[in-house]
mmCIF file with all atom_site columns, C-alpha atoms in Angstrom:
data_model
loop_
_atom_site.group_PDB
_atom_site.id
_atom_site.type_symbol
_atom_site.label_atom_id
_atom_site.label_alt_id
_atom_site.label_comp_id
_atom_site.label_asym_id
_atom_site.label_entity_id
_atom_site.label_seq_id
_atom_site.pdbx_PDB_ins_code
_atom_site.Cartn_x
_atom_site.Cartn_y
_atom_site.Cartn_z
_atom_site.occupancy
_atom_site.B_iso_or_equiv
_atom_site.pdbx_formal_charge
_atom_site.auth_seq_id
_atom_site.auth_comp_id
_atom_site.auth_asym_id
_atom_site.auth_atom_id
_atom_site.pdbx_PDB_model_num
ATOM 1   C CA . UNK A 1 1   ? 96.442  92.421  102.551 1.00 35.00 ? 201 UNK A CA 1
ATOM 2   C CA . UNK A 1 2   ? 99.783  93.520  103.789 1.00 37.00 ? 202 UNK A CA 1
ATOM 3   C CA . UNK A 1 3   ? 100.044 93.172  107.748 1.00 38.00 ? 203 UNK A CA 1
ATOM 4   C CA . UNK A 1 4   ? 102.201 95.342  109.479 1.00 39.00 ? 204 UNK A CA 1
ATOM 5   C CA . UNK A 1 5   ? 104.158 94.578  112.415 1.00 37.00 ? 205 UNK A CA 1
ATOM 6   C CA . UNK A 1 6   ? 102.192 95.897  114.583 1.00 41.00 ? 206 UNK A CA 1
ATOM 7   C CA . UNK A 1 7   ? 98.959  93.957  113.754 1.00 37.00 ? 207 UNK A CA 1
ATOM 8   C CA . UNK A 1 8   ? 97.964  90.905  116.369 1.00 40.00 ? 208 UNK A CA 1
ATOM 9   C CA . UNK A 1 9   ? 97.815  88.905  113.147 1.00 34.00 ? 209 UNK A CA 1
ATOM 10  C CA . UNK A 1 10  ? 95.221  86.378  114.667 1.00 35.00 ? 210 UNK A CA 1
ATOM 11  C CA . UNK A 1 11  ? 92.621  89.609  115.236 1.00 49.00 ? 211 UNK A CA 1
ATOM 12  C CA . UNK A 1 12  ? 93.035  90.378  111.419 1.00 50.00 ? 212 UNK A CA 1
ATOM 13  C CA . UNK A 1 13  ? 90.221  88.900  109.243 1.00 51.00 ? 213 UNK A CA 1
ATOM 14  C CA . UNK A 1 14  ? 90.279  89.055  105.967 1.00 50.00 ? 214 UNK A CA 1
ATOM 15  C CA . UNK A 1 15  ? 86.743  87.857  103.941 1.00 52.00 ? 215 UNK A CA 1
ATOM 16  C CA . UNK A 1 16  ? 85.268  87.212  100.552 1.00 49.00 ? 216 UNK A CA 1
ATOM 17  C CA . UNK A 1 17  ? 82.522  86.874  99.279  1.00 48.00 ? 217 UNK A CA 1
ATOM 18  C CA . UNK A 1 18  ? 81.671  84.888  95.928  1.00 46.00 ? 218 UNK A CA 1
ATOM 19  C CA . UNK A 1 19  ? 79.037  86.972  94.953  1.00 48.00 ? 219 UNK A CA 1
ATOM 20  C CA . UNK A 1 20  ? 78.628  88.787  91.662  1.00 53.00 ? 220 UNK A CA 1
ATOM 21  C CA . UNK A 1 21  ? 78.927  92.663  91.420  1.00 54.00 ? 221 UNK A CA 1
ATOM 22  C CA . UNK A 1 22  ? 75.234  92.539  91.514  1.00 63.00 ? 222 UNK A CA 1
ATOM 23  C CA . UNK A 1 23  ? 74.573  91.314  94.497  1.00 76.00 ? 223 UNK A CA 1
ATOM 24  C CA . UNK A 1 24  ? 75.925  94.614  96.293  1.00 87.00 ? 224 UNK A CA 1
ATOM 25  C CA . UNK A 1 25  ? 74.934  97.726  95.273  1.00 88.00 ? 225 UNK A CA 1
ATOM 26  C CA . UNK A 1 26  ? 77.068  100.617 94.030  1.00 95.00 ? 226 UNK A CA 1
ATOM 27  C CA . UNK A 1 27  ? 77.974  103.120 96.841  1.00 97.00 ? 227 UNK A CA 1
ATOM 28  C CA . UNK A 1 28  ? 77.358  107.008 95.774  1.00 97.00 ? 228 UNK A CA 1
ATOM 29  C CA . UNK A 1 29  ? 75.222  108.133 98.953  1.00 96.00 ? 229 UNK A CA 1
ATOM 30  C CA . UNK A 1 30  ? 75.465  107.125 102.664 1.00 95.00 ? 230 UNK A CA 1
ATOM 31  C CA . UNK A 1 31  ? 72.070  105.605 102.339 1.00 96.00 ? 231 UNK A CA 1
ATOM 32  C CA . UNK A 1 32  ? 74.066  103.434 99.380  1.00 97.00 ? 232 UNK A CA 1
ATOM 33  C CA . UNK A 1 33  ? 76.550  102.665 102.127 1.00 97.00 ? 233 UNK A CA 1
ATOM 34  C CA . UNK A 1 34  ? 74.189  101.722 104.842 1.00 96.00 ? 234 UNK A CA 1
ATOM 35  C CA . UNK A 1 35  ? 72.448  99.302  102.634 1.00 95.00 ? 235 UNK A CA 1
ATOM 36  C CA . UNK A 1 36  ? 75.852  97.594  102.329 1.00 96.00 ? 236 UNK A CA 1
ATOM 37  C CA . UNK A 1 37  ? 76.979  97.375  105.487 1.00 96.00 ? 237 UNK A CA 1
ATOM 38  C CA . UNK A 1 38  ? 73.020  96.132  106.156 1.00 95.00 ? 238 UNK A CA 1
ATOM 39  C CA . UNK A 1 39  ? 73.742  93.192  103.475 1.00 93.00 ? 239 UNK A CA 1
ATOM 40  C CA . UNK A 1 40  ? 77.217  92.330  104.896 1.00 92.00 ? 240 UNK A CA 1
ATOM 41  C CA . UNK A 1 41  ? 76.579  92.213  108.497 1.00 93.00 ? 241 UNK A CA 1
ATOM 42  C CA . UNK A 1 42  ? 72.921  91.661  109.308 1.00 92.00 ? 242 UNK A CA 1
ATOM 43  C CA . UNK A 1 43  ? 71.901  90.142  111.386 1.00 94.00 ? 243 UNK A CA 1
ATOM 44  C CA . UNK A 1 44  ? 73.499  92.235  113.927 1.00 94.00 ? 244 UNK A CA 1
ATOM 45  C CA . UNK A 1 45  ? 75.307  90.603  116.827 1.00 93.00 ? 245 UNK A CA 1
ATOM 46  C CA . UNK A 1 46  ? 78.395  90.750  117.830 1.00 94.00 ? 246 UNK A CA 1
ATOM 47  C CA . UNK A 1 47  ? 81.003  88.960  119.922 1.00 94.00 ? 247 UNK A CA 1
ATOM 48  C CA . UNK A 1 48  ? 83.712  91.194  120.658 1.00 95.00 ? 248 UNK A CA 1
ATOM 49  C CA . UNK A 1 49  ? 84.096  95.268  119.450 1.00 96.00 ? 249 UNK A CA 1
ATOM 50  C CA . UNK A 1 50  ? 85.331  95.256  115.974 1.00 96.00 ? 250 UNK A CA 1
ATOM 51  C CA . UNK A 1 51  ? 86.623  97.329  113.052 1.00 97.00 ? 251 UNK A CA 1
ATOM 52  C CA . UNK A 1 52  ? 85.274  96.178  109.384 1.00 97.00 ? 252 UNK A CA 1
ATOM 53  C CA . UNK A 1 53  ? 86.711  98.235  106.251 1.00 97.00 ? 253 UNK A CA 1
ATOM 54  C CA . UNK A 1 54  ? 85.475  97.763  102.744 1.00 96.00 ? 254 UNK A CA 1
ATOM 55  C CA . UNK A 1 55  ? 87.286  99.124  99.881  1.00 96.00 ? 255 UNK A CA 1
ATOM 56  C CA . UNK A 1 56  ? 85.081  101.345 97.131  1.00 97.00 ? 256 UNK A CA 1
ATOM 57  C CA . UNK A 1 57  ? 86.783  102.013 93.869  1.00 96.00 ? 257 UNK A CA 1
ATOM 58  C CA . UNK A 1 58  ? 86.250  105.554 92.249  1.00 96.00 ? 258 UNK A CA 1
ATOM 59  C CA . UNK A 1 59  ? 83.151  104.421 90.583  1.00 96.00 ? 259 UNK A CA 1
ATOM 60  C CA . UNK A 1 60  ? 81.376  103.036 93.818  1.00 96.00 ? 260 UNK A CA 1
ATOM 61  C CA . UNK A 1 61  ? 81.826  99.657  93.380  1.00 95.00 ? 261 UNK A CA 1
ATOM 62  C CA . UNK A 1 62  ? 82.493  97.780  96.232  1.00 95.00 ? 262 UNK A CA 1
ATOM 63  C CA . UNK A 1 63  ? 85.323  95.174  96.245  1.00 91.00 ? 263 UNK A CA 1
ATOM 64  C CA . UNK A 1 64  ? 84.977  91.377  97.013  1.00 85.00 ? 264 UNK A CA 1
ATOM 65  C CA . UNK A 1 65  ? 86.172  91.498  100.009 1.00 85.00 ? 265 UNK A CA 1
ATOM 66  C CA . UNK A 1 66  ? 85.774  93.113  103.612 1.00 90.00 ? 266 UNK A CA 1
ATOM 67  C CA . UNK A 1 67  ? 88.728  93.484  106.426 1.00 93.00 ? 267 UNK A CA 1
ATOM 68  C CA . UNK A 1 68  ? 87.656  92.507  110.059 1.00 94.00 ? 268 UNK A CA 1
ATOM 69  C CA . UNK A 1 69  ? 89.559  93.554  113.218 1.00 95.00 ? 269 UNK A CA 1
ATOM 70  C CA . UNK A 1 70  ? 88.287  91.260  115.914 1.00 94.00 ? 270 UNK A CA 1
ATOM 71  C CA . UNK A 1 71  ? 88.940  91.887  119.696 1.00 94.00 ? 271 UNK A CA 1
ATOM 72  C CA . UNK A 1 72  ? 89.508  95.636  119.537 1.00 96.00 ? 272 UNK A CA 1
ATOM 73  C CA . UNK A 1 73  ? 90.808  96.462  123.114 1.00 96.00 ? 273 UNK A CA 1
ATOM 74  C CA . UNK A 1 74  ? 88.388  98.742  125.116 1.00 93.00 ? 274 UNK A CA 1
ATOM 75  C CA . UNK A 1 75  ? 89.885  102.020 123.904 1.00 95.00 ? 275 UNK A CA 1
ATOM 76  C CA . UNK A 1 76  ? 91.361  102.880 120.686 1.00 96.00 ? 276 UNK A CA 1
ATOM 77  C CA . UNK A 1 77  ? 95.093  101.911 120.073 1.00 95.00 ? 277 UNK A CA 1
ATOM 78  C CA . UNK A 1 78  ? 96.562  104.842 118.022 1.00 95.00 ? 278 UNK A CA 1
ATOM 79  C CA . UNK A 1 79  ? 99.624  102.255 116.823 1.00 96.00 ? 279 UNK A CA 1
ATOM 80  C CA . UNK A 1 80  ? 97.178  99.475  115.865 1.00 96.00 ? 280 UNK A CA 1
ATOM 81  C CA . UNK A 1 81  ? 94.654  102.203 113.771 1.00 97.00 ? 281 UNK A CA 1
ATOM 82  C CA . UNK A 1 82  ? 97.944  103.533 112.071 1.00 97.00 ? 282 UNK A CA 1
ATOM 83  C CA . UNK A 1 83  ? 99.335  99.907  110.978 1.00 96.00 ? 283 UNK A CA 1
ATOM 84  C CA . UNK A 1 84  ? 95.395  99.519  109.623 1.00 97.00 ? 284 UNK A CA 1
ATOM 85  C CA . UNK A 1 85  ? 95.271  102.624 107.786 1.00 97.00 ? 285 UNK A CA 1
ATOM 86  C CA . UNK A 1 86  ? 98.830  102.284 106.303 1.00 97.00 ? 286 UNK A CA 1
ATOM 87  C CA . UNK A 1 87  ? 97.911  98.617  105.324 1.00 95.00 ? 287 UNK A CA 1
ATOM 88  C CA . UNK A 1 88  ? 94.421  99.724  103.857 1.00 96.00 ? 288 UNK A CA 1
ATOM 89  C CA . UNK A 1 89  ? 96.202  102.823 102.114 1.00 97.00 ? 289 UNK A CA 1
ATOM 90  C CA . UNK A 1 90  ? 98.697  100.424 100.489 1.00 95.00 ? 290 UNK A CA 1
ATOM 91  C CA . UNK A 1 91  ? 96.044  98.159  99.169  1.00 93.00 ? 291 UNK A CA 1
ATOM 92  C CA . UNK A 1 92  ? 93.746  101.194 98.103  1.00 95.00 ? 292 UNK A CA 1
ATOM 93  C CA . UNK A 1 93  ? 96.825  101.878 96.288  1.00 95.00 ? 293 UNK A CA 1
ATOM 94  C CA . UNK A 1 94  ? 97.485  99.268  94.349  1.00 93.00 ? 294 UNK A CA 1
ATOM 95  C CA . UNK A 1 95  ? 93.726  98.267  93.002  1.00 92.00 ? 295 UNK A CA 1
ATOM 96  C CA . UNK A 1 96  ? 92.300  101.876 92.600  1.00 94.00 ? 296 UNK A CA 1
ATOM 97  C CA . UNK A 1 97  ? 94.018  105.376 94.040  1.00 95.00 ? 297 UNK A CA 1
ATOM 98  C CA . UNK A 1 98  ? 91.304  106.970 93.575  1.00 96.00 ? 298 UNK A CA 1
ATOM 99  C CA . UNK A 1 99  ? 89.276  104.909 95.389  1.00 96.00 ? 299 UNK A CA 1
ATOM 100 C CA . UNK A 1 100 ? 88.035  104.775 98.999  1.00 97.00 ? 300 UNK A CA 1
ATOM 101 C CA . UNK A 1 101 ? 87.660  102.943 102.233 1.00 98.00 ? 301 UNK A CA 1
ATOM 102 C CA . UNK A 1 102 ? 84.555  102.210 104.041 1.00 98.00 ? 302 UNK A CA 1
ATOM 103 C CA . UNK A 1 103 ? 84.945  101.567 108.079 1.00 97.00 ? 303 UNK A CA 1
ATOM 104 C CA . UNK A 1 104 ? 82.109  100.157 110.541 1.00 98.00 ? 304 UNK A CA 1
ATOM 105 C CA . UNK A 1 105 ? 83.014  100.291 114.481 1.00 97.00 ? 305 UNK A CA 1
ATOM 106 C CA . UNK A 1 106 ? 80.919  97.278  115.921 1.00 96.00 ? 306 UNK A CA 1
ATOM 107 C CA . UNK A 1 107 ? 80.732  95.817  119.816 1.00 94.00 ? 307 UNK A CA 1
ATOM 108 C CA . UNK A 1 108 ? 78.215  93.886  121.483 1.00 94.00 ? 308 UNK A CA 1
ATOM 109 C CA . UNK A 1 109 ? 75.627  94.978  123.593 1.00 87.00 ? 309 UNK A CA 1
ATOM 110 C CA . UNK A 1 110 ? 72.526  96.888  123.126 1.00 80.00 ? 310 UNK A CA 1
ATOM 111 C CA . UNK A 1 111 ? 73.800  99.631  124.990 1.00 73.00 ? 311 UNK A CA 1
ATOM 112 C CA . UNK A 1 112 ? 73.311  102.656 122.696 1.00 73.00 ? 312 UNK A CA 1
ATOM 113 C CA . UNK A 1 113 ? 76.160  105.178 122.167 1.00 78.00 ? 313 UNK A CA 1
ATOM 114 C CA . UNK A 1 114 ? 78.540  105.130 124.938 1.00 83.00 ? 314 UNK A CA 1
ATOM 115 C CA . UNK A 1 115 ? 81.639  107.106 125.335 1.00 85.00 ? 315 UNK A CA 1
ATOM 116 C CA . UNK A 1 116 ? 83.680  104.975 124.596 1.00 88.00 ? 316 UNK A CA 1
ATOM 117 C CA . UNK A 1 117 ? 82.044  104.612 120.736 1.00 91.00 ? 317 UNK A CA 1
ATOM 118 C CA . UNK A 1 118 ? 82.605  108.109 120.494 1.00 92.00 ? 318 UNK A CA 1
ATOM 119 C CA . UNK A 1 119 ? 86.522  107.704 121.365 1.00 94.00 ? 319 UNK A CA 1
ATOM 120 C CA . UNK A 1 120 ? 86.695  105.195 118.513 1.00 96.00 ? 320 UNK A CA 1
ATOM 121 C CA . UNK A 1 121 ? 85.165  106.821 116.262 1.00 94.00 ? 321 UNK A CA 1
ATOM 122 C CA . UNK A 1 122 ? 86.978  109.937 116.825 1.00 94.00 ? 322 UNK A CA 1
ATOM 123 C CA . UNK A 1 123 ? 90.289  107.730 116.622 1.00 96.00 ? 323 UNK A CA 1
ATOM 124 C CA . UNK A 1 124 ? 89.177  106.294 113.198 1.00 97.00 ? 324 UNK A CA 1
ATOM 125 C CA . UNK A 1 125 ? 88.108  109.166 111.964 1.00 95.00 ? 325 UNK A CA 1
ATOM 126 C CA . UNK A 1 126 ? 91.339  110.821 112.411 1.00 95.00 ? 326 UNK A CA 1
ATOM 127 C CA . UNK A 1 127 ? 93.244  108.309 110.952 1.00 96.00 ? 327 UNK A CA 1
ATOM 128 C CA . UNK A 1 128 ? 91.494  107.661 108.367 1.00 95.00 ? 328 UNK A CA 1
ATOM 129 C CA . UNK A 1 129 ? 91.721  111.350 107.404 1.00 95.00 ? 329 UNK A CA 1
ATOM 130 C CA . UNK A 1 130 ? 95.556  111.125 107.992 1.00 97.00 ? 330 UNK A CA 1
ATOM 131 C CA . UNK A 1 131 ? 96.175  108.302 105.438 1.00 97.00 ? 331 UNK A CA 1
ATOM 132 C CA . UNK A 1 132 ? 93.165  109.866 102.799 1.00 96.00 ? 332 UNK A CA 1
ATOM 133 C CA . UNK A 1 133 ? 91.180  106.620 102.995 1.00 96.00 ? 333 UNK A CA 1
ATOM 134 C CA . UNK A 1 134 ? 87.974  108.860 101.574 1.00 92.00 ? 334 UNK A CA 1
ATOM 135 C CA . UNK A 1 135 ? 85.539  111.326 103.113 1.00 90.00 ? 335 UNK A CA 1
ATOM 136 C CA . UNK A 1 136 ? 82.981  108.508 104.513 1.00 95.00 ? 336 UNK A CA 1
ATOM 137 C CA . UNK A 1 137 ? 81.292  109.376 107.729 1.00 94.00 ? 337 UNK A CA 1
ATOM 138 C CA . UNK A 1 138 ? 82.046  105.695 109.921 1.00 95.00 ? 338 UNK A CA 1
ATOM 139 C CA . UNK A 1 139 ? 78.883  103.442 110.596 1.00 96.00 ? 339 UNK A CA 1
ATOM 140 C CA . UNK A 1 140 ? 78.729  102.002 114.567 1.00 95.00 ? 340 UNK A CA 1
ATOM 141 C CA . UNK A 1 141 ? 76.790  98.984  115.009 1.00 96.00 ? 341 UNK A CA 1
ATOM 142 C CA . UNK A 1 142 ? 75.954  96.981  117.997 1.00 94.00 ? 342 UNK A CA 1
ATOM 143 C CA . UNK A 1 143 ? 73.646  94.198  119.152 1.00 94.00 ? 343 UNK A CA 1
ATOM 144 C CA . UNK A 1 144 ? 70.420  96.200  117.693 1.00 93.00 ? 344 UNK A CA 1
ATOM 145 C CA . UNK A 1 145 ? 71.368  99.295  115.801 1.00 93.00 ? 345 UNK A CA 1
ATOM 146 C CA . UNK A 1 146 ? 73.761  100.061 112.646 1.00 95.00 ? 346 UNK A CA 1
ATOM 147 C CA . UNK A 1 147 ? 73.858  104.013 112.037 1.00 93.00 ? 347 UNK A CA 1
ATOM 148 C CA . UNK A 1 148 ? 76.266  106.591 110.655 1.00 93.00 ? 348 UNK A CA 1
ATOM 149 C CA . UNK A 1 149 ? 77.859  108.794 112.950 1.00 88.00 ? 349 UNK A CA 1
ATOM 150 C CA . UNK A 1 150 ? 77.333  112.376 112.161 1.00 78.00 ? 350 UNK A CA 1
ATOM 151 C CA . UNK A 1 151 ? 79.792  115.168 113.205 1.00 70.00 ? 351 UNK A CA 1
ATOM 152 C CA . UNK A 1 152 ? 77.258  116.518 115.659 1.00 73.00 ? 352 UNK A CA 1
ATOM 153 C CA . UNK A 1 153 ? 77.574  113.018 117.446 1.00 71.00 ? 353 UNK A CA 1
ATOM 154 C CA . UNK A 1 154 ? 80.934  113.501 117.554 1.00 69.00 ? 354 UNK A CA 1
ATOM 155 C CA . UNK A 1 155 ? 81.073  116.884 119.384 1.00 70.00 ? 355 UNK A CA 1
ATOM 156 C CA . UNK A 1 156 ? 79.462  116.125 122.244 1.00 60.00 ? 356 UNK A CA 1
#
């Protein structure tokens, strides 16, 4: 993946996985999507608040790979989400356009929901939207919990 300027290189991750296709399930429903975010990142735990993105093509296959943020600062960056979507964009780009992204906000803890998960997830949201990474609703995860965030969370 392409890494902007912008990008603290050494907090850009960049996994794969040598698994077959098989091994993950197609994505065509958000329980789909939970179960792969489940098989990816379980068992939860985290060190530091995180942003993973996995890349769906138009059939709802997930890609080999998985993007991972590390050591998010403790409110969104707006500069650092737009270098992210404009790098995810260009790769979405090149292996299927009318494919999607994926995106999980994760931090340690076992906190619940704080405020602060809400301004992340409204700052990924938007950008996400901005670059048309896909419609996905974001998964949060922490210590003990991996959900979707649904837009009543997100007016509160």
């Amino acid at each position: 993946m392409a890494v902007d300027d912008g990008f603290d290189v050494v907090g850009v991750v960049r996994r794969s996985w040598s698994m077959t296709s098989s091994d993950i399930p197609d994505v065509h429903s958000l329980a789909d999507l939970e179960r792969v975010w489940r098989h990816l990142i379980e068992p939860l735990g985290f060190g530091s608040r995180q942003i993973f993105a996995i890349m769906l093509d138009r059939d709802g296959r997930v890609h080999p790979s998985i993007v991972n943020v590390t050591d998010c600062p403790a409110t969104p960056d707006g500069q650092m989400l737009v270098n992210l979507a404009r790098s995810l964009r260009t790769v979405l780009d090149e292996a299927d356009p009318d494919g999607s992204i994926a995106m999980l906000w994760a931090r340690p803890t076992h906190a619940g929901t704080r405020a602060s998960d809400i301004q992340w997830v409204r700052a990924i949201t938007a950008v996400t939207a901005a670059h048309s990474l896909g419609e996905w609703p974001l998964h949060t995860a922490d210590d003990s919990v991996l959900r979707v965030m649904s837009p009543d969370d997100l007016a509160a």
